[in-house]
Short mmCIF file of C-alpha atoms and ligand atoms in Angstrom, two decimals:
data_model
loop_
_atom_site.label_atom_id
_atom_site.label_comp_id
_atom_site.label_asym_id
_atom_site.label_seq_id
_atom_site.Cartn_x
_atom_site.Cartn_y
_atom_site.Cartn_z
CA UNK A 35 76.64 103.04 123.09
CA UNK A 36 80.08 104.47 123.82
CA UNK A 37 79.59 108.19 124.10
CA UNK A 38 83.08 109.61 124.53
CA UNK A 39 85.82 108.87 121.97
CA UNK A 40 88.15 107.75 124.76
CA UNK A 41 85.64 105.17 125.93
CA UNK A 42 85.00 104.03 122.40
CA UNK A 43 88.70 103.59 121.79
CA UNK A 44 89.00 101.65 125.04
CA UNK A 45 86.14 99.35 124.13
CA UNK A 46 87.37 98.78 120.58
CA UNK A 47 90.71 97.45 121.87
CA UNK A 48 90.63 93.72 121.10
CA UNK A 49 91.82 92.72 124.58
CA UNK A 50 89.09 94.64 126.34
CA UNK A 51 86.29 92.86 124.52
CA UNK A 52 88.05 89.52 124.92
CA UNK A 53 88.32 89.91 128.67
CA UNK A 54 84.74 91.17 128.74
CA UNK A 55 83.58 88.00 126.98
CA UNK A 56 85.30 85.80 129.54
CA UNK A 57 83.96 87.86 132.44
CA UNK A 58 80.44 87.56 131.06
CA UNK A 59 80.59 83.78 131.15
CA UNK A 60 81.97 83.90 134.69
CA UNK A 61 79.17 86.21 135.72
CA UNK A 62 76.48 83.99 134.24
CA UNK A 63 78.13 80.98 135.85
CA UNK A 64 78.19 82.75 139.21
CA UNK A 65 74.57 83.93 138.91
CA UNK A 66 73.29 80.50 137.92
CA UNK A 67 75.09 78.74 140.78
CA UNK A 68 74.44 81.44 143.40
CA UNK A 69 70.70 81.42 142.63
CA UNK A 70 70.60 77.74 143.58
CA UNK A 71 68.86 76.80 140.34
CA UNK A 72 71.13 73.83 139.78
CA UNK A 73 72.42 71.17 142.07
CA UNK A 74 75.94 72.06 143.30
CA UNK A 75 76.97 68.51 142.61
CA UNK A 76 76.39 69.04 138.92
CA UNK A 77 77.58 72.59 138.62
CA UNK A 78 79.77 73.96 141.42
CA UNK A 79 80.13 77.74 141.71
CA UNK A 80 83.31 79.70 140.91
CA UNK A 81 84.11 79.91 144.63
CA UNK A 82 83.96 76.14 145.10
CA UNK A 83 86.14 75.58 142.06
CA UNK A 84 88.68 78.10 143.36
CA UNK A 85 88.75 76.28 146.72
CA UNK A 86 89.23 72.91 145.05
CA UNK A 87 91.99 74.40 142.94
CA UNK A 88 93.88 75.99 145.81
CA UNK A 89 93.51 72.79 147.81
CA UNK A 90 95.08 70.82 144.95
CA UNK A 91 97.77 73.44 144.66
CA UNK A 92 98.63 73.31 148.37
CA UNK A 93 98.83 69.54 148.33
CA UNK A 94 101.22 69.86 145.38
CA UNK A 95 99.19 67.68 143.03
CA UNK A 96 98.16 70.50 140.75
CA UNK A 97 101.74 71.39 139.87
CA UNK A 98 102.80 67.74 139.68
CA UNK A 99 99.90 66.93 137.35
CA UNK A 100 100.52 69.94 135.16
CA UNK A 101 104.22 69.15 134.94
CA UNK A 102 103.51 65.52 134.07
CA UNK A 103 101.20 66.54 131.23
CA UNK A 104 103.49 69.31 129.99
CA UNK A 105 106.45 66.92 129.98
CA UNK A 106 104.60 64.40 127.80
CA UNK A 107 103.45 67.07 125.39
CA UNK A 108 106.91 68.57 125.27
CA UNK A 109 108.77 65.34 124.55
CA UNK A 110 106.24 64.09 122.00
CA UNK A 111 105.98 67.40 120.25
CA UNK A 112 109.70 68.15 120.14
CA UNK A 113 110.31 64.78 118.45
CA UNK A 114 107.43 65.40 116.06
CA UNK A 115 108.48 68.96 115.23
CA UNK A 116 112.14 68.06 114.97
CA UNK A 117 111.51 65.23 112.51
CA UNK A 118 108.79 67.06 110.59
CA UNK A 119 111.11 69.95 109.74
CA UNK A 120 113.74 68.08 107.69
CA UNK A 121 111.22 65.64 106.22
CA UNK A 122 108.79 68.42 105.31
CA UNK A 123 111.59 70.41 103.70
CA UNK A 124 112.79 67.34 101.83
CA UNK A 125 109.27 66.68 100.55
CA UNK A 126 108.82 70.31 99.58
CA UNK A 127 112.05 70.50 97.62
CA UNK A 128 112.33 67.02 96.11
CA UNK A 129 109.59 65.77 93.85
CA UNK A 130 110.52 62.09 94.15
CA UNK A 131 110.47 62.15 97.95
CA UNK A 132 107.20 64.06 97.84
CA UNK A 133 105.51 61.59 95.48
CA UNK A 134 106.76 58.72 97.61
CA UNK A 135 105.62 60.01 100.99
CA UNK A 136 102.69 62.34 100.43
CA UNK A 137 99.93 59.76 99.75
CA UNK A 138 101.10 57.69 102.72
CA UNK A 139 101.08 60.67 105.05
CA UNK A 140 97.79 61.99 103.75
CA UNK A 141 96.29 58.59 104.52
CA UNK A 142 97.66 58.26 108.04
CA UNK A 143 96.72 61.84 108.77
CA UNK A 144 93.06 60.90 108.46
CA UNK A 145 93.34 58.07 110.96
CA UNK A 146 92.20 59.58 114.26
CA UNK A 147 95.14 59.46 116.64
CA UNK A 148 93.10 58.28 119.66
CA UNK A 149 92.22 55.17 117.65
CA UNK A 150 95.88 54.19 118.00
CA UNK A 151 95.66 54.10 121.80
CA UNK A 152 94.68 50.41 122.13
CA UNK A 153 97.51 49.42 119.82
CA UNK A 154 99.99 51.63 121.64
CA UNK A 155 98.98 50.12 124.97
CA UNK A 156 99.42 46.59 123.59
CA UNK A 157 102.82 47.48 122.16
CA UNK A 158 104.24 49.78 124.80
CA UNK A 159 102.27 49.14 127.99
CA UNK A 160 100.98 51.85 130.28
CA UNK A 161 104.08 53.92 130.91
CA UNK A 162 105.22 57.16 129.29
CA UNK A 163 106.15 55.79 125.89
CA UNK A 164 102.63 55.15 124.55
CA UNK A 165 101.53 58.68 125.54
CA UNK A 166 104.50 60.32 123.90
CA UNK A 167 103.97 58.14 120.85
CA UNK A 168 100.34 59.19 120.68
CA UNK A 169 101.30 62.86 120.60
CA UNK A 170 103.88 62.10 117.98
CA UNK A 171 101.42 60.21 115.77
CA UNK A 172 98.77 62.86 116.22
CA UNK A 173 100.96 65.78 115.19
CA UNK A 174 103.82 64.52 113.06
CA UNK A 175 101.91 64.07 109.81
CA UNK A 176 100.17 67.42 110.08
CA UNK A 177 103.43 69.17 110.93
CA UNK A 178 105.22 67.53 108.01
CA UNK A 179 102.56 68.20 105.39
CA UNK A 180 102.11 71.81 106.47
CA UNK A 181 105.87 72.44 106.37
CA UNK A 182 106.02 70.79 102.94
CA UNK A 183 103.35 73.20 101.71
CA UNK A 184 105.22 76.18 103.11
CA UNK A 185 108.35 75.09 101.26
CA UNK A 186 106.45 74.64 98.00
CA UNK A 187 105.30 78.24 98.18
CA UNK A 188 108.77 79.74 98.48
CA UNK A 189 108.85 82.11 95.46
CA UNK A 190 111.12 80.64 92.81
CA UNK A 191 112.68 84.08 92.25
CA UNK A 192 114.18 83.99 95.73
CA UNK A 193 115.84 80.64 95.12
CA UNK A 194 116.91 81.51 91.59
CA UNK A 195 118.39 84.82 92.71
CA UNK A 196 120.54 82.93 95.20
CA UNK A 197 121.59 80.54 92.41
CA UNK A 198 122.65 83.42 90.18
CA UNK A 199 124.59 84.91 93.08
CA UNK A 200 126.66 81.77 93.26
CA UNK A 201 124.62 79.86 95.85
CA UNK A 202 124.27 76.05 95.83
CA UNK A 203 122.45 73.33 97.70
CA UNK A 204 122.67 73.55 101.45
CA UNK A 205 123.34 77.30 101.81
CA UNK A 206 120.20 77.97 99.76
CA UNK A 207 118.25 75.76 102.13
CA UNK A 208 119.56 77.41 105.27
CA UNK A 209 119.72 80.99 104.04
CA UNK A 210 116.74 81.27 101.70
CA UNK A 211 114.22 78.50 102.30
CA UNK A 212 114.56 78.30 106.09
CA UNK A 213 114.14 82.02 106.84
CA UNK A 214 111.30 82.33 104.34
CA UNK A 215 109.27 79.49 105.86
CA UNK A 216 110.13 80.29 109.50
CA UNK A 217 106.91 82.23 110.21
CA UNK A 218 104.74 79.48 108.70
CA UNK A 219 106.65 76.79 110.54
CA UNK A 220 106.11 78.54 113.86
CA UNK A 221 102.44 78.95 113.02
CA UNK A 222 102.19 75.28 112.07
CA UNK A 223 103.68 74.33 115.41
CA UNK A 224 101.32 76.68 117.21
CA UNK A 225 98.26 75.18 115.55
CA UNK A 226 99.31 71.55 115.99
CA UNK A 227 100.39 72.15 119.57
CA UNK A 228 96.68 72.45 120.32
CA UNK A 229 96.09 68.89 119.16
CA UNK A 230 99.11 67.65 121.11
CA UNK A 231 97.56 69.15 124.18
CA UNK A 232 94.23 67.50 123.38
CA UNK A 233 95.86 64.13 122.90
CA UNK A 234 97.81 64.10 126.14
CA UNK A 235 94.56 64.54 128.04
CA UNK A 236 92.91 61.76 126.06
CA UNK A 237 95.86 59.47 126.75
CA UNK A 238 95.73 60.25 130.46
CA UNK A 239 92.00 59.67 130.62
CA UNK A 240 92.68 56.13 129.43
CA UNK A 241 95.64 55.26 131.58
CA UNK A 242 98.06 57.23 133.73
CA UNK A 243 99.31 57.67 137.28
CA UNK A 244 99.36 61.41 137.18
CA UNK A 245 98.55 64.28 134.84
CA UNK A 246 95.73 66.75 134.39
CA UNK A 247 93.66 64.28 132.38
CA UNK A 248 94.19 61.59 134.99
CA UNK A 249 92.98 63.97 137.70
CA UNK A 250 89.82 64.69 135.72
CA UNK A 251 89.01 61.03 135.27
CA UNK A 252 89.61 60.41 139.00
CA UNK A 253 87.34 63.35 139.82
CA UNK A 254 84.64 61.81 137.68
CA UNK A 255 84.79 58.58 139.64
CA UNK A 256 84.15 60.46 142.88
CA UNK A 257 81.66 62.87 141.33
CA UNK A 258 83.97 65.80 142.15
CA UNK A 259 82.71 68.21 139.49
CA UNK A 260 84.62 71.06 141.15
CA UNK A 261 87.89 69.23 140.47
CA UNK A 262 86.83 68.55 136.89
CA UNK A 263 86.38 72.27 136.44
CA UNK A 264 89.79 72.95 137.98
CA UNK A 265 91.32 70.56 135.46
CA UNK A 266 89.49 72.09 132.52
CA UNK A 267 90.43 75.64 133.44
CA UNK A 268 94.09 74.81 134.08
CA UNK A 269 94.31 72.92 130.78
CA UNK A 270 92.80 75.91 128.98
CA UNK A 271 95.15 78.36 130.64
CA UNK A 272 98.29 76.36 129.88
CA UNK A 273 97.18 75.95 126.26
CA UNK A 274 96.57 79.67 125.98
CA UNK A 275 100.00 80.46 127.41
CA UNK A 276 101.69 78.15 124.91
CA UNK A 277 99.74 79.78 122.10
CA UNK A 278 100.72 83.26 123.26
CA UNK A 279 104.32 82.09 123.60
CA UNK A 280 104.38 81.00 119.96
CA UNK A 281 102.80 84.27 118.86
CA UNK A 282 105.39 86.18 120.84
CA UNK A 283 108.22 84.20 119.24
CA UNK A 284 106.76 84.87 115.82
CA UNK A 285 106.59 88.59 116.44
CA UNK A 286 110.14 88.65 117.73
CA UNK A 287 111.78 86.36 115.20
CA UNK A 288 109.78 87.17 112.08
CA UNK A 289 108.90 90.83 112.36
CA UNK A 290 109.53 91.18 108.62
CA UNK A 291 106.51 88.98 107.87
CA UNK A 292 103.94 91.19 109.57
CA UNK B 178 133.95 89.35 78.12
CA UNK B 179 132.28 87.60 75.24
CA UNK B 180 128.84 86.04 75.48
CA UNK B 181 127.96 83.90 72.52
CA UNK B 182 124.46 82.53 71.94
CA UNK B 183 124.55 80.23 68.92
CA UNK B 184 121.54 78.68 67.24
CA UNK B 185 119.75 78.07 70.47
CA UNK B 186 116.36 76.38 70.47
CA UNK B 187 114.32 75.49 73.47
CA UNK B 188 111.24 73.33 73.88
CA UNK B 189 109.29 72.57 77.00
CA UNK B 190 107.28 69.44 77.68
CA UNK B 191 107.46 65.96 76.28
CA UNK B 192 105.68 64.02 73.54
CA UNK B 193 102.43 65.55 72.41
CA UNK B 194 102.75 68.40 74.94
CA UNK B 195 106.12 69.38 73.54
CA UNK B 196 106.13 73.05 72.72
CA UNK B 197 108.82 74.92 70.83
CA UNK B 198 109.39 78.18 72.68
CA UNK B 199 112.61 79.43 71.11
CA UNK B 200 113.89 78.72 67.63
CA UNK B 201 117.39 79.36 66.39
CA UNK B 202 118.37 82.31 68.55
CA UNK B 203 121.84 83.72 67.89
CA UNK B 204 123.58 86.86 69.08
CA UNK B 205 126.77 88.02 70.71
CA UNK B 206 127.45 90.41 73.50
CA UNK B 207 130.83 91.94 74.32
CA UNK B 208 132.21 93.97 77.22
CA UNK B 209 130.63 97.34 77.77
CA UNK B 210 127.77 96.64 75.40
CA UNK B 211 124.16 97.35 76.33
CA UNK B 212 121.78 95.12 74.43
CA UNK B 213 118.01 94.83 74.56
CA UNK B 214 115.54 92.11 73.57
CA UNK B 215 112.10 93.48 72.76
CA UNK B 216 108.98 91.48 72.07
CA UNK B 217 105.41 91.03 73.10
CA UNK B 218 104.78 88.87 76.13
CA UNK B 219 105.08 85.18 75.43
CA UNK B 220 107.74 85.68 72.75
CA UNK B 221 110.29 83.84 74.86
CA UNK B 222 112.37 86.75 76.17
CA UNK B 223 112.53 85.46 79.73
CA UNK B 224 113.42 82.03 78.47
CA UNK B 225 116.44 83.45 76.61
CA UNK B 226 117.55 85.12 79.81
CA UNK B 227 117.02 82.01 81.92
CA UNK B 228 119.08 80.01 79.43
CA UNK B 229 121.95 82.50 79.68
CA UNK B 230 121.65 82.55 83.47
CA UNK B 231 121.90 78.76 83.43
CA UNK B 232 118.52 78.28 85.09
CA UNK B 233 117.42 76.29 82.02
CA UNK B 234 119.39 74.26 79.49
CA UNK B 235 119.03 74.77 75.72
CA UNK B 236 117.38 71.96 73.76
CA UNK B 237 119.71 72.73 70.87
CA UNK B 238 122.58 75.10 70.26
CA UNK B 239 125.17 76.45 72.66
CA UNK B 240 125.68 79.37 74.99
CA UNK B 241 129.26 80.25 75.80
CA UNK B 242 130.73 82.81 78.12
CA UNK B 243 134.34 83.58 77.23
CA UNK B 244 134.47 80.31 75.33
CA UNK B 245 133.18 78.23 78.23
CA UNK B 246 129.75 76.60 77.79
CA UNK B 247 127.16 77.72 80.33
CA UNK B 248 126.07 74.71 82.39
CA UNK B 249 124.64 76.10 85.59
CA UNK B 250 123.85 79.41 87.26
CA UNK B 251 126.82 81.34 88.55
CA UNK B 252 127.75 84.73 89.88
CA UNK B 253 129.47 85.69 86.62
CA UNK B 254 125.95 86.28 85.25
CA UNK B 255 124.03 88.55 87.59
CA UNK B 256 120.28 88.56 87.27
CA UNK B 257 117.56 91.04 88.19
CA UNK B 258 113.97 89.83 88.11
CA UNK B 259 110.87 91.92 87.56
CA UNK B 260 109.80 91.71 91.18
CA UNK B 261 109.63 89.74 94.43
CA UNK B 262 113.30 89.00 94.45
CA UNK B 263 114.61 90.85 97.50
CA UNK B 264 114.84 88.74 100.63
CA UNK B 265 112.10 90.27 102.78
CA UNK B 266 113.80 89.40 106.09
CA UNK B 267 117.07 91.12 105.15
CA UNK B 268 117.73 94.85 105.16
CA UNK B 269 118.76 96.64 101.98
CA UNK B 270 122.42 96.33 102.99
CA UNK B 271 122.08 92.65 103.91
CA UNK B 272 120.42 92.00 100.56
CA UNK B 273 123.31 93.63 98.75
CA UNK B 274 125.75 91.64 100.89
CA UNK B 275 123.91 88.35 100.29
CA UNK B 276 125.85 87.17 97.25
CA UNK B 277 129.17 88.18 98.76
CA UNK B 278 128.52 86.28 101.95
CA UNK B 279 127.32 83.23 99.97
CA UNK B 280 130.72 83.32 98.36
CA UNK B 281 132.35 83.44 101.78
CA UNK B 282 134.20 86.70 101.29
CA UNK B 283 135.62 88.13 104.49
CA UNK B 284 133.62 90.50 106.62
CA UNK B 285 135.50 93.73 106.03
CA UNK B 286 135.41 93.19 102.29
CA UNK B 287 131.68 92.51 102.40
CA UNK B 288 131.07 95.63 104.46
CA UNK B 289 133.13 97.78 102.14
CA UNK B 290 131.61 96.51 98.93
CA UNK B 291 128.09 96.65 100.28
CA UNK B 292 128.53 100.29 101.25
CA UNK B 293 130.10 101.01 97.88
CA UNK B 294 127.34 99.43 95.81
CA UNK B 295 124.54 100.90 97.91
CA UNK B 296 126.17 104.22 97.22
CA UNK B 297 126.43 103.44 93.50
CA UNK B 298 122.65 103.00 93.34
CA UNK B 299 122.09 106.04 95.55
CA UNK B 300 120.70 104.19 98.53
CA UNK B 301 123.33 104.68 101.20
CA UNK B 302 120.68 106.17 103.48
CA UNK B 303 118.36 103.20 103.10
CA UNK B 304 120.94 100.61 104.21
CA UNK B 305 119.06 99.55 107.32
CA UNK B 306 115.55 99.48 105.86
CA UNK B 307 113.65 96.29 105.11
CA UNK B 308 112.38 95.75 101.54
CA UNK B 309 108.79 96.42 102.58
CA UNK B 310 109.87 99.86 103.75
CA UNK B 311 111.27 100.69 100.30
CA UNK B 312 109.37 101.94 97.26
CA UNK B 313 109.21 99.73 94.17
CA UNK B 314 111.93 101.75 92.45
CA UNK B 315 114.22 101.58 95.46
CA UNK B 316 113.68 97.83 95.71
CA UNK B 317 114.80 97.37 92.12
CA UNK B 318 117.86 99.52 92.75
CA UNK B 319 118.76 97.30 95.69
CA UNK B 320 118.28 94.24 93.45
CA UNK B 321 120.61 95.82 90.87
CA UNK B 322 123.19 96.64 93.54
CA UNK B 323 122.97 93.07 94.83
CA UNK B 324 123.58 91.68 91.35
CA UNK B 325 126.48 94.10 90.75
CA UNK B 326 128.13 93.45 94.11
CA UNK B 327 129.49 90.07 93.03
CA UNK B 328 130.96 91.72 89.93
CA UNK B 329 129.26 89.69 87.22
CA UNK B 330 130.64 89.78 83.69
CA UNK B 331 127.17 90.50 82.42
CA UNK B 332 124.05 91.87 84.05
CA UNK B 333 120.80 90.23 82.96
CA UNK B 334 117.74 92.41 83.51
CA UNK B 335 114.33 90.78 82.97
CA UNK B 336 111.79 93.61 82.68
CA UNK B 337 113.30 95.21 85.76
CA UNK B 338 110.99 98.22 85.64
CA UNK B 339 107.91 96.44 84.33
CA UNK B 340 106.07 96.66 87.63
CA UNK B 341 106.78 100.35 88.26
CA UNK B 342 104.64 103.43 87.60
CA UNK B 343 105.41 105.35 84.46
CA UNK B 344 107.14 108.26 86.19
CA UNK B 345 109.32 106.08 88.36
CA UNK B 346 110.07 103.91 85.37
CA UNK B 347 111.39 106.92 83.48
CA UNK B 348 113.65 107.98 86.31
CA UNK B 349 114.86 104.39 86.69
CA UNK B 350 115.72 104.32 83.00
CA UNK B 351 117.78 107.44 83.46
CA UNK B 352 119.36 105.87 86.52
CA UNK B 353 120.28 102.70 84.62
CA UNK B 354 121.72 104.66 81.71
CA UNK B 355 123.78 106.73 84.09
CA UNK B 356 124.94 103.59 85.91
CA UNK B 357 126.02 102.05 82.61
CA UNK B 358 128.00 105.14 81.66
CA UNK B 359 129.67 105.38 85.08
CA UNK B 360 130.53 101.72 85.63
CA UNK B 361 130.93 100.45 82.08
CA UNK B 362 128.87 97.36 82.88
CA UNK B 363 127.71 94.92 80.25
CA UNK B 364 123.97 94.49 80.18
CA UNK B 365 121.26 92.47 78.49
CA UNK B 366 117.88 94.08 79.05
CA UNK B 367 114.56 92.44 78.40
CA UNK B 368 111.57 94.65 77.90
CA UNK B 369 108.32 94.89 76.01
CA UNK B 370 108.75 98.66 75.91
CA UNK B 371 110.37 99.82 72.64
CA UNK B 372 111.07 103.27 74.07
CA UNK B 373 112.98 101.77 76.97
CA UNK B 374 115.03 99.59 74.64
CA UNK B 375 115.91 102.45 72.29
CA UNK B 376 116.80 104.80 75.13
CA UNK B 377 119.23 102.42 76.76
CA UNK B 378 120.57 99.89 74.32
CA UNK B 379 123.10 100.15 71.52
CA UNK B 380 121.69 97.03 69.92
CA UNK B 381 118.02 96.09 69.95
CA UNK B 382 116.74 92.68 68.89
CA UNK B 383 113.07 92.41 68.08
CA UNK B 384 111.53 89.04 68.92
CA UNK B 385 108.44 87.44 67.45
CA UNK B 386 106.44 84.77 69.27
CA UNK B 387 105.37 81.18 68.52
CA UNK B 388 108.08 80.13 68.30
CA UNK B 389 110.22 82.86 69.82
CA UNK B 390 112.81 84.09 67.36
CA UNK B 391 114.75 87.23 66.50
CA UNK B 392 113.19 88.84 63.44
CA UNK B 393 114.94 92.16 63.31
CA UNK B 394 118.01 93.83 64.77
CA UNK B 395 118.72 97.55 64.97
CA UNK B 396 121.94 99.28 65.88
CA UNK B 397 120.81 102.40 67.62
CA UNK B 398 122.91 105.47 66.98
CA UNK B 399 121.43 108.28 69.00
CA UNK B 400 122.85 111.13 71.04
CA UNK B 401 122.28 109.97 74.62
CA UNK B 402 123.75 112.97 76.43
CA UNK B 403 120.30 113.92 77.71
CA UNK B 404 117.71 111.16 77.89
CA UNK B 405 114.87 113.47 78.75
CA UNK B 406 115.56 115.40 75.61
CA UNK B 407 116.13 112.28 73.59
CA UNK B 408 112.71 110.90 74.47
CA UNK B 409 110.98 113.68 72.54
CA UNK B 410 113.51 114.24 69.77
CA UNK B 411 112.48 113.66 66.15
CA UNK B 412 114.93 110.87 65.17
CA UNK B 413 114.07 108.97 68.34
CA UNK B 414 110.34 109.23 67.77
CA UNK B 415 110.70 108.15 64.15
CA UNK B 416 112.78 105.11 65.05
CA UNK B 417 110.34 104.22 67.79
CA UNK B 418 107.41 104.46 65.41
CA UNK B 419 109.16 102.34 62.83
CA UNK B 420 109.84 99.56 65.33
CA UNK B 421 106.39 99.85 66.85
CA UNK B 422 104.79 99.31 63.46
CA UNK B 423 107.06 96.32 62.87
CA UNK B 424 105.92 94.82 66.19
CA UNK B 425 102.31 95.56 65.33
CA UNK B 426 102.60 93.87 61.96
CA UNK B 427 104.14 90.84 63.69
CA UNK B 428 101.20 90.60 66.03
CA UNK B 429 98.80 91.32 63.18
CA UNK B 430 100.17 88.56 60.98
CA UNK B 431 99.49 86.08 63.75
CA UNK B 432 95.82 86.88 64.18
N1 ADP C 746 109.03 76.15 82.37
C1 ADP C 746 108.16 76.25 81.32
N2 ADP C 746 107.39 75.20 80.98
C2 ADP C 746 106.54 75.29 79.95
N3 ADP C 746 106.37 76.38 79.18
C3 ADP C 746 107.10 77.46 79.47
C4 ADP C 746 108.04 77.46 80.56
N4 ADP C 746 108.62 78.68 80.62
C5 ADP C 746 108.07 79.40 79.62
N5 ADP C 746 107.17 78.68 78.92
C6 ADP C 746 106.40 79.15 77.77
O1 ADP C 746 107.27 79.77 76.88
C7 ADP C 746 106.65 80.88 76.27
C8 ADP C 746 107.55 82.08 76.42
O2 ADP C 746 107.63 82.44 77.79
P1 ADP C 746 108.58 83.61 78.31
O3 ADP C 746 109.98 83.26 77.97
O4 ADP C 746 108.26 83.83 79.72
O5 ADP C 746 108.10 84.84 77.43
P2 ADP C 746 108.24 86.39 77.71
O6 ADP C 746 109.24 86.61 78.78
O7 ADP C 746 108.63 86.98 76.39
O8 ADP C 746 106.88 86.87 78.11
C9 ADP C 746 105.30 81.06 76.91
O9 ADP C 746 104.33 80.57 76.04
C10 ADP C 746 105.39 80.21 78.16
O10 ADP C 746 104.14 79.63 78.43
MG1 MG C 747 109.03 87.52 80.67
#
């Protein structure tokens, strides 16, 4: 296929193929819609979606929606991540705490977070709190259990070396355990951030005044498929950026682990 | 410095799973001495070392350092593990400095001592490298420098060269012997390699497994001015053969 080595090297670069994959889908999408095979109402073309998007952007709703969703994810996830870290470390280092909490968490983890929505609405109404709580419930248990596992796999030699060098308690936690698990913790957050992002949309589909999910459910009511596509693409892009951000942090902060 | 291990036994597990791992181990180690424990794997060598380090407690008997019973790990007993013990996120110099900074020594002292001990193990040039950028032999030298930096009374080495290639192992043995002569450290070396024990140690204890116990002790009197020569000299080879056949008969009698 690729005749010259330069071309082959270019094609074998992971980014090139990735972009090519996305472009292919766009091309098929454009061909299908431009040929008039499907009703525009069901599947708008890329041009129409772009127009709908820039219209939303100019009216300021796109940014307001995105910010509303990001804010919910951010608050819910920061609380979840912030609590999961000490609790996960405690469970990973202390057998009693682990035996006490692990079965409970393993059980709750398998309860689908969206199933809590009705309860959250009854308890906390329709404002911000139930949405933030949903993100918390949907990510906290995963975050905690994954951090606990990371702590359990800290090689005992590393801890014991610190002990024989005169280390005790807290310094061992902050100077041995914490740096060792840092890459896994960041990766845990990266993975579970995806579900936080899923959940905020679910929560907004149910009840919200603004947010990307809310916009999608409004668009459905008025059969505005172009706006649904705008929402989907923006949600995907923001998710991707967050993912890349975590990867970037990992490369910067934990270069030793690569 | 006087390390005294008296009639120490150790069992793991409870009830029916209880397993006697060490039985009635006694020996003494004094300043400047280099002692080795030799035995096949599973004979409880590491357990002896972990007891002295304070990472485990004896089931019976006592371990005293300068008359004080060992209760917990401490920097007066430096330890070097077989592998995986450098902090992978710290450079060679930061690894050496780790114990000092845990003890809260001041910065200039840490910097000075770190440079000194990196130099002692011949790794001044590798100060800024991460463990993964170092060879296996260099990693173990960093681990030794790290253990020495806090000035332990005794250095505990648990098969420190066990994971290295033969050639590197030989040069590390020469390095360790040289280090001992230069610094006058006190060392307890664990190994399953009789040659290594005889090359380095003045006293060699042979351990037998199930339960782990000392079955034979040799005081090694050999001319150590040139280890490379010593390795192939007649008295050395004879002594090695004698101990090897003892170890073999121990294993044989258990089959
Ligand atoms: N923490 C432990 N719990 C149970 N058994 C152990 C433990 N540590 C060591 N043992 C057992 O003690 C015996 C001796 O182990 P070890 O001291 O590591 O021997 P060596 O270092 O000579 O190979 C082995 O049979 C091992 O299974
Ligand atoms: Mg061992």
